[in-house]
PDB file of N, CA and C and ligand atoms in Angstrom:
ATOM      1  N   MET A   1     -46.719 -22.905  11.236  1.00  0.00           N
ATOM      2  CA  MET A   1     -45.665 -22.958  10.214  1.00  0.00           C
ATOM      3  C   MET A   1     -45.301 -24.420   9.921  1.00  0.00           C
ATOM      4  N   THR A   2     -45.252 -24.748   8.636  1.00  0.00           N
ATOM      5  CA  THR A   2     -44.889 -26.134   8.302  1.00  0.00           C
ATOM      6  C   THR A   2     -43.379 -26.317   8.471  1.00  0.00           C
ATOM      7  N   LYS A   3     -43.006 -27.559   8.426  1.00  0.00           N
ATOM      8  CA  LYS A   3     -41.578 -27.883   8.561  1.00  0.00           C
ATOM      9  C   LYS A   3     -40.775 -27.255   7.416  1.00  0.00           C
ATOM     10  N   GLU A   4     -41.416 -27.289   6.187  1.00  0.00           N
ATOM     11  CA  GLU A   4     -40.730 -26.741   5.009  1.00  0.00           C
ATOM     12  C   GLU A   4     -40.523 -25.233   5.156  1.00  0.00           C
ATOM     13  N   GLU A   5     -41.592 -24.568   5.639  1.00  0.00           N
ATOM     14  CA  GLU A   5     -41.493 -23.109   5.813  1.00  0.00           C
ATOM     15  C   GLU A   5     -40.380 -22.766   6.810  1.00  0.00           C
ATOM     16  N   LYS A   6     -40.335 -23.556   7.851  1.00  0.00           N
ATOM     17  CA  LYS A   6     -39.321 -23.345   8.887  1.00  0.00           C
ATOM     18  C   LYS A   6     -37.904 -23.502   8.301  1.00  0.00           C
ATOM     19  N   SER A   7     -37.715 -24.566   7.527  1.00  0.00           N
ATOM     20  CA  SER A   7     -36.395 -24.805   6.921  1.00  0.00           C
ATOM     21  C   SER A   7     -36.037 -23.672   5.964  1.00  0.00           C
ATOM     22  N   ALA A   8     -37.031 -23.226   5.170  1.00  0.00           N
ATOM     23  CA  ALA A   8     -36.773 -22.151   4.206  1.00  0.00           C
ATOM     24  C   ALA A   8     -36.361 -20.888   4.952  1.00  0.00           C
ATOM     25  N   ARG A   9     -37.046 -20.617   6.058  1.00  0.00           N
ATOM     26  CA  ARG A   9     -36.717 -19.418   6.828  1.00  0.00           C
ATOM     27  C   ARG A   9     -35.293 -19.501   7.393  1.00  0.00           C
ATOM     28  N   ILE A  10     -34.954 -20.680   7.906  1.00  0.00           N
ATOM     29  CA  ILE A  10     -33.609 -20.867   8.464  1.00  0.00           C
ATOM     30  C   ILE A  10     -32.551 -20.727   7.367  1.00  0.00           C
ATOM     31  N   ALA A  11     -32.856 -21.308   6.197  1.00  0.00           N
ATOM     32  CA  ALA A  11     -31.904 -21.231   5.078  1.00  0.00           C
ATOM     33  C   ALA A  11     -31.675 -19.785   4.680  1.00  0.00           C
ATOM     34  N   ARG A  12     -32.772 -18.992   4.645  1.00  0.00           N
ATOM     35  CA  ARG A  12     -32.641 -17.568   4.294  1.00  0.00           C
ATOM     36  C   ARG A  12     -31.760 -16.844   5.310  1.00  0.00           C
ATOM     37  N   LYS A  13     -31.999 -17.150   6.574  1.00  0.00           N
ATOM     38  CA  LYS A  13     -31.246 -16.504   7.657  1.00  0.00           C
ATOM     39  C   LYS A  13     -29.750 -16.828   7.524  1.00  0.00           C
ATOM     40  N   ILE A  14     -29.478 -18.108   7.259  1.00  0.00           N
ATOM     41  CA  ILE A  14     -28.078 -18.522   7.105  1.00  0.00           C
ATOM     42  C   ILE A  14     -27.447 -17.773   5.937  1.00  0.00           C
ATOM     43  N   HIS A  15     -28.202 -17.688   4.836  1.00  0.00           N
ATOM     44  CA  HIS A  15     -27.713 -16.983   3.661  1.00  0.00           C
ATOM     45  C   HIS A  15     -27.369 -15.528   4.017  1.00  0.00           C
ATOM     46  N   GLU A  16     -28.280 -14.874   4.760  1.00  0.00           N
ATOM     47  CA  GLU A  16     -28.037 -13.480   5.162  1.00  0.00           C
ATOM     48  C   GLU A  16     -26.776 -13.360   6.009  1.00  0.00           C
ATOM     49  N   LEU A  17     -26.612 -14.296   6.921  1.00  0.00           N
ATOM     50  CA  LEU A  17     -25.448 -14.256   7.810  1.00  0.00           C
ATOM     51  C   LEU A  17     -24.147 -14.455   7.027  1.00  0.00           C
ATOM     52  N   VAL A  18     -24.207 -15.357   6.062  1.00  0.00           N
ATOM     53  CA  VAL A  18     -23.012 -15.608   5.249  1.00  0.00           C
ATOM     54  C   VAL A  18     -22.645 -14.358   4.459  1.00  0.00           C
ATOM     55  N   GLU A  19     -23.684 -13.713   3.878  1.00  0.00           N
ATOM     56  CA  GLU A  19     -23.440 -12.470   3.140  1.00  0.00           C
ATOM     57  C   GLU A  19     -22.800 -11.422   4.039  1.00  0.00           C
ATOM     58  N   GLU A  20     -23.340 -11.307   5.240  1.00  0.00           N
ATOM     59  CA  GLU A  20     -22.837 -10.335   6.206  1.00  0.00           C
ATOM     60  C   GLU A  20     -21.371 -10.640   6.554  1.00  0.00           C
ATOM     61  N   ALA A  21     -21.081 -11.925   6.741  1.00  0.00           N
ATOM     62  CA  ALA A  21     -19.706 -12.334   7.067  1.00  0.00           C
ATOM     63  C   ALA A  21     -18.758 -11.962   5.931  1.00  0.00           C
ATOM     64  N   HIS A  22     -19.214 -12.142   4.687  1.00  0.00           N
ATOM     65  CA  HIS A  22     -18.386 -11.774   3.537  1.00  0.00           C
ATOM     66  C   HIS A  22     -18.107 -10.274   3.518  1.00  0.00           C
ATOM     67  N   ARG A  23     -19.175  -9.501   3.813  1.00  0.00           N
ATOM     68  CA  ARG A  23     -18.993  -8.048   3.826  1.00  0.00           C
ATOM     69  C   ARG A  23     -17.976  -7.646   4.888  1.00  0.00           C
ATOM     70  N   LEU A  24     -18.068  -8.246   6.052  1.00  0.00           N
ATOM     71  CA  LEU A  24     -17.133  -7.925   7.143  1.00  0.00           C
ATOM     72  C   LEU A  24     -15.709  -8.320   6.776  1.00  0.00           C
ATOM     73  N   ALA A  25     -15.571  -9.493   6.168  1.00  0.00           N
ATOM     74  CA  ALA A  25     -14.247  -9.975   5.775  1.00  0.00           C
ATOM     75  C   ALA A  25     -13.618  -9.001   4.780  1.00  0.00           C
ATOM     76  N   ASP A  26     -14.414  -8.495   3.828  1.00  0.00           N
ATOM     77  CA  ASP A  26     -13.924  -7.512   2.860  1.00  0.00           C
ATOM     78  C   ASP A  26     -13.438  -6.260   3.568  1.00  0.00           C
ATOM     79  N   LYS A  27     -14.260  -5.802   4.518  1.00  0.00           N
ATOM     80  CA  LYS A  27     -13.930  -4.590   5.267  1.00  0.00           C
ATOM     81  C   LYS A  27     -12.601  -4.763   6.004  1.00  0.00           C
ATOM     82  N   ILE A  28     -12.445  -5.899   6.674  1.00  0.00           N
ATOM     83  CA  ILE A  28     -11.225  -6.169   7.444  1.00  0.00           C
ATOM     84  C   ILE A  28     -10.020  -6.197   6.516  1.00  0.00           C
ATOM     85  N   GLU A  29     -10.195  -6.845   5.382  1.00  0.00           N
ATOM     86  CA  GLU A  29      -9.092  -6.952   4.430  1.00  0.00           C
ATOM     87  C   GLU A  29      -8.660  -5.573   3.940  1.00  0.00           C
ATOM     88  N   LYS A  30      -9.660  -4.726   3.635  1.00  0.00           N
ATOM     89  CA  LYS A  30      -9.349  -3.373   3.167  1.00  0.00           C
ATOM     90  C   LYS A  30      -8.637  -2.575   4.239  1.00  0.00           C
ATOM     91  N   ALA A  31      -9.098  -2.722   5.486  1.00  0.00           N
ATOM     92  CA  ALA A  31      -8.489  -1.979   6.594  1.00  0.00           C
ATOM     93  C   ALA A  31      -7.044  -2.411   6.785  1.00  0.00           C
ATOM     94  N   GLN A  32      -6.804  -3.703   6.688  1.00  0.00           N
ATOM     95  CA  GLN A  32      -5.434  -4.209   6.860  1.00  0.00           C
ATOM     96  C   GLN A  32      -4.535  -3.716   5.743  1.00  0.00           C
ATOM     97  N   GLU A  33      -5.077  -3.679   4.539  1.00  0.00           N
ATOM     98  CA  GLU A  33      -4.308  -3.206   3.398  1.00  0.00           C
ATOM     99  C   GLU A  33      -3.925  -1.742   3.624  1.00  0.00           C
ATOM    100  N   GLY A  34      -4.864  -0.972   4.132  1.00  0.00           N
ATOM    101  CA  GLY A  34      -4.613   0.442   4.401  1.00  0.00           C
ATOM    102  C   GLY A  34      -3.498   0.618   5.403  1.00  0.00           C
ATOM    103  N   ARG A  35      -3.446  -0.253   6.399  1.00  0.00           N
ATOM    104  CA  ARG A  35      -2.420  -0.146   7.427  1.00  0.00           C
ATOM    105  C   ARG A  35      -1.061  -0.571   6.885  1.00  0.00           C
ATOM    106  N   ARG A  36      -1.075  -1.581   5.993  1.00  0.00           N
ATOM    107  CA  ARG A  36       0.189  -2.060   5.439  1.00  0.00           C
ATOM    108  C   ARG A  36       0.846  -1.006   4.560  1.00  0.00           C
ATOM    109  N   MET A  37       0.016  -0.201   3.878  1.00  0.00           N
ATOM    110  CA  MET A  37       0.552   0.774   2.959  1.00  0.00           C
ATOM    111  C   MET A  37       1.070   1.969   3.733  1.00  0.00           C
ATOM    112  N   THR A  38       2.363   2.206   3.642  1.00  0.00           N
ATOM    113  CA  THR A  38       2.938   3.380   4.282  1.00  0.00           C
ATOM    114  C   THR A  38       3.083   4.441   3.211  1.00  0.00           C
ATOM    115  N   LYS A  39       2.487   5.563   3.481  1.00  0.00           N
ATOM    116  CA  LYS A  39       2.529   6.631   2.483  1.00  0.00           C
ATOM    117  C   LYS A  39       3.645   7.611   2.797  1.00  0.00           C
ATOM    118  N   TRP A  40       4.137   8.239   1.745  1.00  0.00           N
ATOM    119  CA  TRP A  40       5.123   9.299   1.873  1.00  0.00           C
ATOM    120  C   TRP A  40       4.392  10.524   2.427  1.00  0.00           C
ATOM    121  N   MET A  41       4.748  10.929   3.640  1.00  0.00           N
ATOM    122  CA  MET A  41       3.986  11.977   4.311  1.00  0.00           C
ATOM    123  C   MET A  41       4.435  13.387   3.933  1.00  0.00           C
ATOM    124  N   GLY A  42       5.695  13.517   3.580  1.00  0.00           N
ATOM    125  CA  GLY A  42       6.210  14.857   3.274  1.00  0.00           C
ATOM    126  C   GLY A  42       5.765  15.340   1.900  1.00  0.00           C
ATOM    127  N   LYS A  43       6.377  16.438   1.505  1.00  0.00           N
ATOM    128  CA  LYS A  43       6.115  16.984   0.184  1.00  0.00           C
ATOM    129  C   LYS A  43       6.723  16.009  -0.817  1.00  0.00           C
ATOM    130  N   PRO A  44       5.969  15.592  -1.821  1.00  0.00           N
ATOM    131  CA  PRO A  44       6.542  14.630  -2.773  1.00  0.00           C
ATOM    132  C   PRO A  44       7.705  15.249  -3.537  1.00  0.00           C
ATOM    133  N   PRO A  45       8.796  14.509  -3.671  1.00  0.00           N
ATOM    134  CA  PRO A  45       9.935  15.072  -4.409  1.00  0.00           C
ATOM    135  C   PRO A  45       9.587  15.226  -5.881  1.00  0.00           C
ATOM    136  N   THR A  46      10.060  16.288  -6.485  1.00  0.00           N
ATOM    137  CA  THR A  46       9.783  16.503  -7.911  1.00  0.00           C
ATOM    138  C   THR A  46      11.003  16.192  -8.755  1.00  0.00           C
ATOM    139  N   GLN A  47      12.179  16.224  -8.110  1.00  0.00           N
ATOM    140  CA  GLN A  47      13.388  15.873  -8.864  1.00  0.00           C
ATOM    141  C   GLN A  47      14.361  15.118  -7.970  1.00  0.00           C
ATOM    142  N   CYS A  48      15.221  14.361  -8.633  1.00  0.00           N
ATOM    143  CA  CYS A  48      16.227  13.585  -7.925  1.00  0.00           C
ATOM    144  C   CYS A  48      17.197  14.532  -7.217  1.00  0.00           C
ATOM    145  N   ASP A  49      17.471  14.278  -5.945  1.00  0.00           N
ATOM    146  CA  ASP A  49      18.396  15.121  -5.187  1.00  0.00           C
ATOM    147  C   ASP A  49      19.815  15.033  -5.734  1.00  0.00           C
ATOM    148  N   PHE A  50      20.094  13.978  -6.483  1.00  0.00           N
ATOM    149  CA  PHE A  50      21.473  13.760  -6.935  1.00  0.00           C
ATOM    150  C   PHE A  50      21.693  14.256  -8.363  1.00  0.00           C
ATOM    151  N   CYS A  51      20.896  13.767  -9.321  1.00  0.00           N
ATOM    152  CA  CYS A  51      21.129  14.141 -10.722  1.00  0.00           C
ATOM    153  C   CYS A  51      20.136  15.200 -11.214  1.00  0.00           C
ATOM    154  N   HIS A  52      19.137  15.510 -10.366  1.00  0.00           N
ATOM    155  CA  HIS A  52      18.133  16.532 -10.677  1.00  0.00           C
ATOM    156  C   HIS A  52      17.228  16.172 -11.845  1.00  0.00           C
ATOM    157  N   ASP A  53      17.194  14.919 -12.209  1.00  0.00           N
ATOM    158  CA  ASP A  53      16.218  14.469 -13.196  1.00  0.00           C
ATOM    159  C   ASP A  53      14.835  14.519 -12.546  1.00  0.00           C
ATOM    160  N   PRO A  54      13.793  14.770 -13.330  1.00  0.00           N
ATOM    161  CA  PRO A  54      12.456  14.780 -12.714  1.00  0.00           C
ATOM    162  C   PRO A  54      12.057  13.407 -12.167  1.00  0.00           C
ATOM    163  N   ILE A  55      11.394  13.412 -11.017  1.00  0.00           N
ATOM    164  CA  ILE A  55      10.890  12.164 -10.445  1.00  0.00           C
ATOM    165  C   ILE A  55       9.420  12.055 -10.826  1.00  0.00           C
ATOM    166  N   THR A  56       9.082  10.957 -11.450  1.00  0.00           N
ATOM    167  CA  THR A  56       7.696  10.801 -11.885  1.00  0.00           C
ATOM    168  C   THR A  56       6.970   9.776 -11.029  1.00  0.00           C
ATOM    169  N   ASP A  57       7.289   8.502 -11.186  1.00  0.00           N
ATOM    170  CA  ASP A  57       6.529   7.466 -10.495  1.00  0.00           C
ATOM    171  C   ASP A  57       7.298   6.699  -9.439  1.00  0.00           C
ATOM    172  N   HIS A  58       8.608   6.797  -9.454  1.00  0.00           N
ATOM    173  CA  HIS A  58       9.420   6.048  -8.500  1.00  0.00           C
ATOM    174  C   HIS A  58      10.492   6.935  -7.900  1.00  0.00           C
ATOM    175  N   PHE A  59      10.761   6.751  -6.623  1.00  0.00           N
ATOM    176  CA  PHE A  59      11.979   7.336  -6.061  1.00  0.00           C
ATOM    177  C   PHE A  59      12.413   6.488  -4.878  1.00  0.00           C
ATOM    178  N   VAL A  60      13.635   6.722  -4.427  1.00  0.00           N
ATOM    179  CA  VAL A  60      14.152   5.995  -3.272  1.00  0.00           C
ATOM    180  C   VAL A  60      14.616   7.017  -2.241  1.00  0.00           C
ATOM    181  N   ASP A  61      14.115   6.877  -1.015  1.00  0.00           N
ATOM    182  CA  ASP A  61      14.588   7.696   0.095  1.00  0.00           C
ATOM    183  C   ASP A  61      15.799   6.944   0.618  1.00  0.00           C
ATOM    184  N   ALA A  62      16.977   7.390   0.212  1.00  0.00           N
ATOM    185  CA  ALA A  62      18.135   6.512   0.339  1.00  0.00           C
ATOM    186  C   ALA A  62      19.341   7.159   0.989  1.00  0.00           C
ATOM    187  N   ARG A  63      20.107   6.305   1.654  1.00  0.00           N
ATOM    188  CA  ARG A  63      21.437   6.702   2.103  1.00  0.00           C
ATOM    189  C   ARG A  63      22.377   6.431   0.937  1.00  0.00           C
ATOM    190  N   LEU A  64      23.225   7.400   0.681  1.00  0.00           N
ATOM    191  CA  LEU A  64      24.124   7.268  -0.462  1.00  0.00           C
ATOM    192  C   LEU A  64      25.540   6.953   0.008  1.00  0.00           C
ATOM    193  N   LYS A  65      26.334   6.522  -0.926  1.00  0.00           N
ATOM    194  CA  LYS A  65      27.726   6.179  -0.595  1.00  0.00           C
ATOM    195  C   LYS A  65      28.493   7.376  -0.047  1.00  0.00           C
ATOM    196  N   THR A  66      27.976   8.584  -0.352  1.00  0.00           N
ATOM    197  CA  THR A  66      28.604   9.799   0.169  1.00  0.00           C
ATOM    198  C   THR A  66      28.289   9.986   1.652  1.00  0.00           C
ATOM    199  N   GLY A  67      27.350   9.194   2.175  1.00  0.00           N
ATOM    200  CA  GLY A  67      26.977   9.300   3.587  1.00  0.00           C
ATOM    201  C   GLY A  67      25.737  10.146   3.808  1.00  0.00           C
ATOM    202  N   SER A  68      25.303  10.888   2.795  1.00  0.00           N
ATOM    203  CA  SER A  68      24.126  11.723   2.957  1.00  0.00           C
ATOM    204  C   SER A  68      22.867  10.969   2.530  1.00  0.00           C
ATOM    205  N   TRP A  69      21.706  11.504   2.913  1.00  0.00           N
ATOM    206  CA  TRP A  69      20.426  10.932   2.542  1.00  0.00           C
ATOM    207  C   TRP A  69      19.773  11.823   1.512  1.00  0.00           C
ATOM    208  N   GLY A  70      18.982  11.218   0.657  1.00  0.00           N
ATOM    209  CA  GLY A  70      18.242  12.027  -0.298  1.00  0.00           C
ATOM    210  C   GLY A  70      17.165  11.220  -0.983  1.00  0.00           C
ATOM    211  N   CYS A  71      16.261  11.952  -1.641  1.00  0.00           N
ATOM    212  CA  CYS A  71      15.254  11.294  -2.475  1.00  0.00           C
ATOM    213  C   CYS A  71      15.824  11.246  -3.875  1.00  0.00           C
ATOM    214  N   VAL A  72      16.168  10.066  -4.301  1.00  0.00           N
ATOM    215  CA  VAL A  72      16.860   9.944  -5.586  1.00  0.00           C
ATOM    216  C   VAL A  72      16.086   9.055  -6.550  1.00  0.00           C
ATOM    217  N   CYS A  73      16.405   9.204  -7.823  1.00  0.00           N
ATOM    218  CA  CYS A  73      15.766   8.380  -8.838  1.00  0.00           C
ATOM    219  C   CYS A  73      16.345   6.959  -8.750  1.00  0.00           C
ATOM    220  N   PRO A  74      15.631   5.972  -9.280  1.00  0.00           N
ATOM    221  CA  PRO A  74      16.120   4.586  -9.188  1.00  0.00           C
ATOM    222  C   PRO A  74      17.510   4.405  -9.803  1.00  0.00           C
ATOM    223  N   ARG A  75      17.818   5.177 -10.854  1.00  0.00           N
ATOM    224  CA  ARG A  75      19.121   5.028 -11.494  1.00  0.00           C
ATOM    225  C   ARG A  75      20.238   5.470 -10.553  1.00  0.00           C
ATOM    226  N   CYS A  76      20.059   6.664  -9.927  1.00  0.00           N
ATOM    227  CA  CYS A  76      21.079   7.123  -8.981  1.00  0.00           C
ATOM    228  C   CYS A  76      21.164   6.167  -7.799  1.00  0.00           C
ATOM    229  N   HIS A  77      20.001   5.594  -7.418  1.00  0.00           N
ATOM    230  CA  HIS A  77      20.056   4.667  -6.290  1.00  0.00           C
ATOM    231  C   HIS A  77      20.907   3.465  -6.618  1.00  0.00           C
ATOM    232  N   SER A  78      20.761   2.949  -7.850  1.00  0.00           N
ATOM    233  CA  SER A  78      21.573   1.768  -8.157  1.00  0.00           C
ATOM    234  C   SER A  78      23.044   2.138  -8.317  1.00  0.00           C
ATOM    235  N   ASN A  79      23.317   3.403  -8.692  1.00  0.00           N
ATOM    236  CA  ASN A  79      24.720   3.822  -8.835  1.00  0.00           C
ATOM    237  C   ASN A  79      25.362   4.244  -7.508  1.00  0.00           C
ATOM    238  N   TYR A  80      24.591   4.955  -6.685  1.00  0.00           N
ATOM    239  CA  TYR A  80      25.204   5.593  -5.510  1.00  0.00           C
ATOM    240  C   TYR A  80      24.585   5.168  -4.188  1.00  0.00           C
ATOM    241  N   GLY A  81      23.480   4.395  -4.225  1.00  0.00           N
ATOM    242  CA  GLY A  81      22.834   3.987  -2.989  1.00  0.00           C
ATOM    243  C   GLY A  81      23.591   2.864  -2.307  1.00  0.00           C
ATOM    244  N   VAL A  82      23.229   2.608  -1.041  1.00  0.00           N
ATOM    245  CA  VAL A  82      23.914   1.525  -0.316  1.00  0.00           C
ATOM    246  C   VAL A  82      22.989   0.322  -0.127  1.00  0.00           C
ATOM    247  N   GLY A  83      21.822   0.352  -0.773  1.00  0.00           N
ATOM    248  CA  GLY A  83      20.920  -0.798  -0.692  1.00  0.00           C
ATOM    249  C   GLY A  83      19.535  -0.408  -0.210  1.00  0.00           C
ATOM    250  N   ILE A  84      18.711  -1.429  -0.023  1.00  0.00           N
ATOM    251  CA  ILE A  84      17.331  -1.237   0.415  1.00  0.00           C
ATOM    252  C   ILE A  84      17.171  -1.884   1.787  1.00  0.00           C
ATOM    253  N   GLY A  85      16.504  -1.200   2.684  1.00  0.00           N
ATOM    254  CA  GLY A  85      16.258  -1.762   4.014  1.00  0.00           C
ATOM    255  C   GLY A  85      16.378  -0.673   5.064  1.00  0.00           C
ATOM    256  N   THR A  86      16.099  -1.045   6.316  1.00  0.00           N
ATOM    257  CA  THR A  86      16.174  -0.080   7.408  1.00  0.00           C
ATOM    258  C   THR A  86      17.578   0.511   7.486  1.00  0.00           C
ATOM    259  N   GLY A  87      17.643   1.838   7.528  1.00  0.00           N
ATOM    260  CA  GLY A  87      18.938   2.512   7.611  1.00  0.00           C
ATOM    261  C   GLY A  87      19.656   2.626   6.283  1.00  0.00           C
ATOM    262  N   ARG A  88      19.055   2.083   5.228  1.00  0.00           N
ATOM    263  CA  ARG A  88      19.714   2.145   3.924  1.00  0.00           C
ATOM    264  C   ARG A  88      18.844   2.869   2.889  1.00  0.00           C
ATOM    265  N   GLY A  89      17.646   2.360   2.672  1.00  0.00           N
ATOM    266  CA  GLY A  89      16.796   3.032   1.692  1.00  0.00           C
ATOM    267  C   GLY A  89      15.412   2.430   1.628  1.00  0.00           C
ATOM    268  N   GLN A  90      14.446   3.270   1.278  1.00  0.00           N
ATOM    269  CA  GLN A  90      13.074   2.806   1.098  1.00  0.00           C
ATOM    270  C   GLN A  90      12.603   3.242  -0.281  1.00  0.00           C
ATOM    271  N   THR A  91      11.984   2.321  -0.979  1.00  0.00           N
ATOM    272  CA  THR A  91      11.487   2.656  -2.310  1.00  0.00           C
ATOM    273  C   THR A  91      10.028   3.098  -2.217  1.00  0.00           C
ATOM    274  N   TYR A  92       9.695   4.084  -3.009  1.00  0.00           N
ATOM    275  CA  TYR A  92       8.319   4.583  -3.071  1.00  0.00           C
ATOM    276  C   TYR A  92       7.850   4.579  -4.512  1.00  0.00           C
ATOM    277  N   GLU A  93       6.550   4.340  -4.647  1.00  0.00           N
ATOM    278  CA  GLU A  93       5.955   4.273  -5.973  1.00  0.00           C
ATOM    279  C   GLU A  93       4.651   5.060  -5.961  1.00  0.00           C
ATOM    280  N   ARG A  94       4.401   5.795  -7.033  1.00  0.00           N
ATOM    281  CA  ARG A  94       3.176   6.588  -7.075  1.00  0.00           C
ATOM    282  C   ARG A  94       1.971   5.688  -7.357  1.00  0.00           C
ATOM    283  N   LYS A  95       0.959   5.803  -6.472  1.00  0.00           N
ATOM    284  CA  LYS A  95      -0.276   5.043  -6.649  1.00  0.00           C
ATOM    285  C   LYS A  95      -1.439   5.978  -6.358  1.00  0.00           C
ATOM    286  N   ASP A  96      -2.324   6.137  -7.302  1.00  0.00           N
ATOM    287  CA  ASP A  96      -3.472   7.031  -7.126  1.00  0.00           C
ATOM    288  C   ASP A  96      -3.042   8.420  -6.658  1.00  0.00           C
ATOM    289  N   GLY A  97      -1.974   8.919  -7.236  1.00  0.00           N
ATOM    290  CA  GLY A  97      -1.550  10.283  -6.918  1.00  0.00           C
ATOM    291  C   GLY A  97      -0.736  10.430  -5.635  1.00  0.00           C
ATOM    292  N   GLU A  98      -0.517   9.327  -4.908  1.00  0.00           N
ATOM    293  CA  GLU A  98       0.269   9.412  -3.680  1.00  0.00           C
ATOM    294  C   GLU A  98       1.442   8.447  -3.788  1.00  0.00           C
ATOM    295  N   PHE A  99       2.527   8.790  -3.105  1.00  0.00           N
ATOM    296  CA  PHE A  99       3.665   7.873  -3.079  1.00  0.00           C
ATOM    297  C   PHE A  99       3.483   6.884  -1.938  1.00  0.00           C
ATOM    298  N   VAL A 100       3.559   5.603  -2.266  1.00  0.00           N
ATOM    299  CA  VAL A 100       3.361   4.527  -1.309  1.00  0.00           C
ATOM    300  C   VAL A 100       4.643   3.719  -1.221  1.00  0.00           C
ATOM    301  N   LYS A 101       5.027   3.357  -0.010  1.00  0.00           N
ATOM    302  CA  LYS A 101       6.260   2.598   0.178  1.00  0.00           C
ATOM    303  C   LYS A 101       6.105   1.195  -0.412  1.00  0.00           C
ATOM    304  N   THR A 102       7.076   0.808  -1.230  1.00  0.00           N
ATOM    305  CA  THR A 102       6.985  -0.507  -1.857  1.00  0.00           C
ATOM    306  C   THR A 102       8.155  -1.403  -1.447  1.00  0.00           C
ATOM    307  N   GLY A 103       9.120  -0.837  -0.734  1.00  0.00           N
ATOM    308  CA  GLY A 103      10.241  -1.679  -0.324  1.00  0.00           C
ATOM    309  C   GLY A 103      11.088  -0.999   0.738  1.00  0.00           C
ATOM    310  N   GLY A 104      11.859  -1.812   1.444  1.00  0.00           N
ATOM    311  CA  GLY A 104      12.705  -1.277   2.518  1.00  0.00           C
ATOM    312  C   GLY A 104      11.983  -1.351   3.793  1.00  0.00           C
TER     313      GLY A 104
HETATM  314 ZN1   ZN B 201      19.032  10.691 -10.136  1.00  0.00          ZN
END
């Protein structure tokens, strides 16, 4: 094998390894994204627990000023909720047919 052939072979190998590293990095990133996304596990709410308006793409699993918890529409949350965060409320948004936590 000439020196040139040897270098070409090494260059190809490096290229393959870099490609492989990129594929792995993509996989890791996707896996981490999956873990970060918390999905709404229960039955998706169809209407606001407070005003009974239909829930389409957004709702808040919220503690209300009345002291009770409910899945409410964003409007009721801003009127009657006590805020966003642990013990207060979590916002969910529909993504690909599932509700995914977007805040709180
Ligand atoms: Zn409402």
